Amino acid sequence: PHAFRALHTPLMAVTNAISGITAVGGLMLLGQGGGLIAQTMAGTAVLASTVNIAGGFLVTKRMLDMFKRPTDPKEYNYLYALPALSTVGLYAAGTAMGFQSLEQMAYLAGSLASIGAIGGLASQKTSRYGNALGMIGVSTGLAATLGMMNYAPSTAMLAAGLMGTGAMAGLAVGKKVQVTELPQTVAAFHSLVGLAAMVTSMASFAVHPDANNMHKVAAMLGDFIGGVTLTGSMVAFAKLHGLMPSKPLNLPSKNMLNLGAIGLQTAMMAGFLASSSATAGSALLASTAGLSMALGYHQTRHTPLLRQQYV
């Protein structure tokens, strides 16, 4: 079913918050070697993702609150924490009792809850349930990852610190921003998803430079998509916030520029798969990041972005 027009931006916000599950990639790389740069990128992914998760769900709630009427019954939103705590508690108890492969079951439960969240935002009647399901899904996925990693104490403290700091920052921004600025806030949060995907992909190769081609394809695609998302969302934020004109930028031969960028990216992918050098691979990933960010900027600047599309 199609979402009501009024729910387009809350749907984008909750989808954005769910995509903050990119934190899982950063958490799986923390403490796994690869050097200082790789670990810094992994930590950046965790921090950026948790800012997006906490802020995204709060922004979704605030948007949904705009549709509340004085005659609506009182809500007890804090009770939504009960199923989330129950799910995480069952996973923790099962792990403590020695049951195997509970992470896969937790990931499945989290995925189903996240899918239900997106479906819930298609209707006014179920939109609040959708936001709650999203929080349950993401928290379950993060809990399963933390339980699986078996961190050293120092790494566990680092992960907790990054996630706590990111969550507090996201909540502070989501709470402080004005109601009229919520749409551009969604775009700003979405840029963090792109940043997290990009640095996670580069850090993953740095930690596993001898990975198979499937891993390398995933790393380069994540790097490319993350870069496009990062700058594209930043331009969308700038347009919605009035920092950049919404009128599209019409450069001559813009389609040829796009085709040239895609051709160059295809050549870099081929070189990446053919190379066995960690240095060359890292350089190609860095080049992909630069090219994709330029392409994301170019594409979004050429797209008319009307505020009415987001509210």
Coordinates of N, CA and C in Angstrom, one line a residue, residues 58-182:
L58 N 13.8 9.6 17.1 CA 13.2 10.8 17.8 C 12.5 11.7 16.8
V59 N 13.2 12.0 15.7 CA 12.6 12.9 14.7 C 11.3 12.3 14.1
T60 N 11.3 10.9 13.9 CA 10.1 10.3 13.4 C 8.9 10.5 14.4
K61 N 9.2 10.3 15.7 CA 8.2 10.5 16.8 C 7.7 11.9 16.8
R62 N 8.6 12.9 16.6 CA 8.1 14.3 16.7 C 7.3 14.6 15.4
M63 N 7.6 14.0 14.3 CA 6.8 14.3 13.1 C 5.4 13.7 13.3
L64 N 5.4 12.5 13.9 CA 4.1 11.8 14.1 C 3.2 12.6 15.1
D65 N 3.9 13.2 16.1 CA 3.2 14.0 17.1 C 2.5 15.2 16.5
M66 N 3.0 15.6 15.3 CA 2.3 16.8 14.7 C 0.9 16.5 14.2
F67 N 0.6 15.2 14.1 CA -0.7 14.7 13.6 C -1.6 14.4 14.7
K68 N -1.2 14.5 16.0 CA -2.0 14.2 17.1 C -3.1 15.3 17.3
R69 N -4.3 14.8 17.7 CA -5.4 15.8 18.0 C -5.6 15.8 19.5
P70 N -6.1 16.9 20.0 CA -6.4 17.0 21.5 C -7.3 16.0 22.0
T71 N -8.2 15.4 21.1 CA -9.2 14.4 21.5 C -8.6 13.0 21.5
D72 N -7.4 12.8 21.0 CA -6.8 11.5 21.0 C -6.5 11.0 22.4
P73 N -6.7 9.7 22.6 CA -6.4 9.1 23.9 C -5.0 9.2 24.3
K74 N -4.7 9.2 25.6 CA -3.4 9.3 26.1 C -2.6 8.1 25.7
E75 N -1.3 8.4 25.4 CA -0.4 7.3 24.9 C 0.6 7.0 26.0
Y76 N 1.0 5.7 26.0 CA 2.0 5.2 27.0 C 3.2 4.6 26.2
N77 N 3.9 5.5 25.5 CA 4.9 5.1 24.6 C 6.1 4.3 25.3
Y78 N 6.3 4.6 26.6 CA 7.4 3.9 27.3 C 7.1 2.4 27.4
L79 N 5.9 2.0 27.2 CA 5.6 0.6 27.3 C 6.1 -0.2 26.1
Y80 N 6.5 0.5 25.0 CA 7.1 -0.1 23.9 C 8.4 -0.7 24.2
A81 N 9.0 -0.2 25.3 CA 10.3 -0.8 25.7 C 10.2 -2.2 26.2
L82 N 9.0 -2.6 26.6 CA 8.9 -4.0 27.2 C 9.2 -5.1 26.2
P83 N 8.6 -5.0 24.9 CA 8.9 -6.1 24.0 C 10.4 -6.0 23.5
A84 N 11.0 -4.8 23.5 CA 12.4 -4.7 23.1 C 13.3 -5.3 24.1
L85 N 13.0 -5.0 25.4 CA 13.8 -5.6 26.5 C 13.6 -7.1 26.6
S86 N 12.4 -7.5 26.3 CA 12.1 -9.0 26.4 C 12.9 -9.7 25.3
T87 N 12.9 -9.1 24.1 CA 13.6 -9.8 23.0 C 15.1 -9.8 23.3
V88 N 15.7 -8.7 23.7 CA 17.1 -8.7 24.0 C 17.4 -9.6 25.2
G89 N 16.5 -9.6 26.2 CA 16.7 -10.4 27.4 C 16.7 -11.9 27.0
L90 N 15.8 -12.3 26.2 CA 15.7 -13.7 25.7 C 17.0 -14.1 25.0
Y91 N 17.5 -13.2 24.2 CA 18.8 -13.5 23.5 C 19.9 -13.6 24.5
A92 N 20.0 -12.7 25.5 CA 21.1 -12.7 26.5 C 21.0 -14.0 27.3
A93 N 19.7 -14.4 27.7 CA 19.6 -15.6 28.5 C 19.9 -16.8 27.8
G94 N 19.5 -16.9 26.5 CA 19.9 -18.1 25.7 C 21.4 -18.2 25.5
T95 N 22.0 -17.1 25.3 CA 23.5 -17.1 25.1 C 24.2 -17.6 26.4
A96 N 23.7 -17.1 27.5 CA 24.3 -17.5 28.8 C 24.1 -18.9 29.1
M97 N 23.0 -19.5 28.6 CA 22.7 -20.9 28.8 C 23.4 -21.8 27.8
G98 N 24.2 -21.2 26.8 CA 25.0 -22.0 25.9 C 24.3 -22.4 24.6
F99 N 23.2 -21.8 24.3 CA 22.5 -22.1 23.0 C 23.3 -21.5 21.9
Q100 N 23.4 -22.3 20.8 CA 24.3 -21.9 19.6 C 23.4 -21.1 18.6
S101 N 24.1 -20.3 17.8 CA 23.5 -19.7 16.6 C 22.3 -18.8 16.9
L102 N 22.3 -18.2 18.2 CA 21.2 -17.3 18.5 C 21.3 -16.0 17.8
E103 N 22.5 -15.6 17.4 CA 22.7 -14.4 16.6 C 21.9 -14.4 15.4
Q104 N 21.9 -15.5 14.6 CA 21.1 -15.6 13.4 C 19.6 -15.4 13.7
M105 N 19.2 -16.0 14.7 CA 17.7 -15.8 15.1 C 17.4 -14.4 15.5
A106 N 18.4 -13.8 16.2 CA 18.2 -12.4 16.7 C 18.2 -11.5 15.5
Y107 N 19.1 -11.7 14.5 CA 19.1 -10.9 13.3 C 17.8 -11.1 12.5
L108 N 17.3 -12.3 12.4 CA 16.0 -12.5 11.7 C 14.9 -11.8 12.4
A109 N 14.8 -11.9 13.7 CA 13.8 -11.1 14.4 C 13.9 -9.6 14.2
G110 N 15.1 -9.1 14.3 CA 15.3 -7.7 14.1 C 15.0 -7.3 12.7
S111 N 15.3 -8.1 11.7 CA 15.0 -7.8 10.3 C 13.4 -7.7 10.1
L112 N 12.7 -8.7 10.7 CA 11.3 -8.8 10.5 C 10.6 -7.5 11.2
A113 N 11.2 -7.2 12.3 CA 10.6 -6.0 13.0 C 10.9 -4.7 12.2
S114 N 12.0 -4.6 11.6 CA 12.4 -3.4 10.7 C 11.5 -3.4 9.5
I115 N 11.2 -4.5 8.9 CA 10.3 -4.6 7.8 C 8.9 -4.1 8.2
G116 N 8.5 -4.6 9.4 CA 7.2 -4.2 9.9 C 7.1 -2.7 10.2
A117 N 8.2 -2.2 10.6 CA 8.3 -0.7 10.9 C 8.0 0.1 9.6
I118 N 8.6 -0.3 8.5 CA 8.4 0.4 7.2 C 6.9 0.3 6.8
G119 N 6.4 -1.0 7.0 CA 5.0 -1.2 6.6 C 4.0 -0.4 7.5
G120 N 4.4 -0.3 8.8 CA 3.6 0.5 9.7 C 3.4 1.9 9.4
L121 N 4.5 2.5 8.8 CA 4.4 3.9 8.5 C 3.6 4.2 7.3
A122 N 3.0 3.2 6.7 CA 2.2 3.4 5.5 C 0.8 3.9 5.9
S123 N 0.4 3.8 7.2 CA -0.9 4.2 7.6 C -0.8 5.1 8.8
Q124 N -1.7 6.0 9.0 CA -1.8 6.8 10.1 C -2.1 6.0 11.4
K125 N -3.0 5.0 11.2 CA -3.4 4.2 12.4 C -2.2 3.4 13.0
T126 N -1.3 2.9 12.1 CA -0.3 2.0 12.6 C 1.1 2.7 12.6
S127 N 1.2 4.0 12.3 CA 2.5 4.7 12.2 C 3.3 4.6 13.5
R128 N 2.6 4.8 14.6 CA 3.4 4.8 15.9 C 3.9 3.4 16.2
Y129 N 3.1 2.4 15.9 CA 3.6 1.0 16.0 C 4.8 0.7 15.1
G130 N 4.7 1.3 14.0 CA 5.9 1.2 13.0 C 7.1 1.8 13.6
N131 N 7.1 2.9 14.2 CA 8.3 3.5 14.8 C 8.8 2.7 16.0
A132 N 7.9 2.1 16.8 CA 8.3 1.2 17.9 C 8.9 -0.1 17.3
L133 N 8.3 -0.6 16.3 CA 8.9 -1.8 15.7 C 10.3 -1.6 15.2
G134 N 10.5 -0.4 14.6 CA 11.9 -0.1 14.1 C 12.9 0.0 15.2
M135 N 12.5 0.6 16.3 CA 13.4 0.6 17.5 C 13.7 -0.8 18.0
I136 N 12.7 -1.6 18.1 CA 12.9 -3.0 18.5 C 13.9 -3.7 17.6
G137 N 13.6 -3.6 16.3 CA 14.5 -4.3 15.3 C 15.9 -3.9 15.3
V138 N 16.2 -2.6 15.4 CA 17.6 -2.1 15.4 C 18.3 -2.4 16.7
S139 N 17.6 -2.3 17.9 CA 18.2 -2.6 19.1 C 18.5 -4.1 19.2
T140 N 17.7 -5.0 18.6 CA 17.9 -6.4 18.6 C 19.2 -6.7 17.8
G141 N 19.3 -6.1 16.7 CA 20.5 -6.3 15.8 C 21.7 -5.9 16.5
L142 N 21.7 -4.7 17.1 CA 22.9 -4.2 17.8 C 23.3 -5.1 19.0
A143 N 22.2 -5.6 19.8 CA 22.5 -6.5 20.9 C 23.1 -7.8 20.5
A144 N 22.6 -8.3 19.3 CA 23.2 -9.6 18.8 C 24.6 -9.4 18.4
T145 N 24.9 -8.3 17.8 CA 26.3 -8.0 17.4 C 27.2 -7.9 18.6
L146 N 26.8 -7.2 19.6 CA 27.7 -7.0 20.8 C 27.9 -8.3 21.5
G147 N 26.8 -9.2 21.5 CA 26.9 -10.5 22.2 C 27.8 -11.4 21.4
M148 N 27.9 -11.3 20.1 CA 28.7 -12.2 19.2 C 30.2 -11.8 19.3
M149 N 30.5 -10.6 19.5 CA 31.9 -10.1 19.3 C 32.9 -10.6 20.4
N150 N 32.4 -10.8 21.6 CA 33.3 -11.2 22.7 C 34.5 -10.3 22.8
Y151 N 34.2 -9.0 22.9 CA 35.3 -8.0 22.9 C 36.2 -8.1 24.2
A152 N 37.4 -7.7 24.0 CA 38.3 -7.4 25.1 C 37.7 -6.3 25.9
P153 N 38.0 -6.2 27.2 CA 37.4 -5.1 28.0 C 37.6 -3.7 27.5
S154 N 38.8 -3.4 27.0 CA 39.1 -2.1 26.5 C 38.2 -1.8 25.2
T155 N 38.1 -2.8 24.4 CA 37.3 -2.6 23.2 C 35.8 -2.5 23.5
A156 N 35.4 -3.2 24.5 CA 34.0 -3.1 24.9 C 33.7 -1.7 25.4
M157 N 34.6 -1.2 26.2 CA 34.4 0.2 26.7 C 34.4 1.2 25.6
L158 N 35.3 1.0 24.6 CA 35.3 1.9 23.5 C 34.0 1.9 22.7
A159 N 33.5 0.6 22.4 CA 32.2 0.5 21.7 C 31.1 1.2 22.5
A160 N 31.0 0.9 23.8 CA 30.0 1.5 24.6 C 30.1 3.1 24.6
G161 N 31.3 3.6 24.7 CA 31.5 5.0 24.7 C 31.1 5.6 23.4
L162 N 31.4 5.0 22.3 CA 31.1 5.5 21.0 C 29.5 5.5 20.8
M163 N 28.9 4.4 21.2 CA 27.5 4.3 21.0 C 26.7 5.3 21.9
G164 N 27.2 5.4 23.2 CA 26.6 6.3 24.1 C 26.7 7.7 23.7
T165 N 27.9 8.1 23.2 CA 28.1 9.5 22.7 C 27.3 9.8 21.5
G166 N 27.2 8.8 20.6 CA 26.4 9.0 19.4 C 24.9 9.2 19.7
A167 N 24.5 8.3 20.6 CA 23.0 8.3 20.9 C 22.7 9.7 21.6
M168 N 23.5 10.1 22.5 CA 23.2 11.4 23.2 C 23.2 12.6 22.2
A169 N 24.2 12.5 21.3 CA 24.3 13.6 20.3 C 23.0 13.6 19.4
G170 N 22.6 12.4 18.9 CA 21.4 12.3 18.1 C 20.2 12.7 18.8
L171 N 20.0 12.3 20.0 CA 18.8 12.8 20.8 C 18.8 14.3 21.0
A172 N 20.0 14.8 21.3 CA 20.1 16.3 21.5 C 19.7 17.1 20.2
V173 N 20.2 16.6 19.1 CA 19.8 17.3 17.8 C 18.3 17.1 17.5
G174 N 17.9 15.8 17.7 CA 16.5 15.5 17.4 C 15.5 16.3 18.3
K175 N 15.9 16.5 19.5 CA 15.0 17.2 20.4 C 15.1 18.8 20.2
K176 N 16.2 19.3 19.9 CA 16.4 20.7 19.8 C 15.9 21.3 18.5
V177 N 16.0 20.6 17.4 CA 15.6 21.1 16.1 C 14.2 21.6 16.0
Q178 N 13.9 22.7 15.4 CA 12.6 23.2 15.2 C 11.7 22.3 14.3
V179 N 10.4 22.3 14.6 CA 9.5 21.5 13.8 C 9.6 21.7 12.3
T180 N 9.8 23.0 11.9 CA 9.9 23.4 10.5 C 11.2 22.9 9.9
E181 N 12.1 22.5 10.7 CA 13.4 22.1 10.2 C 13.6 20.5 10.2
L182 N 12.5 19.8 10.5 CA 12.6 18.4 10.6 C 12.9 17.7 9.3

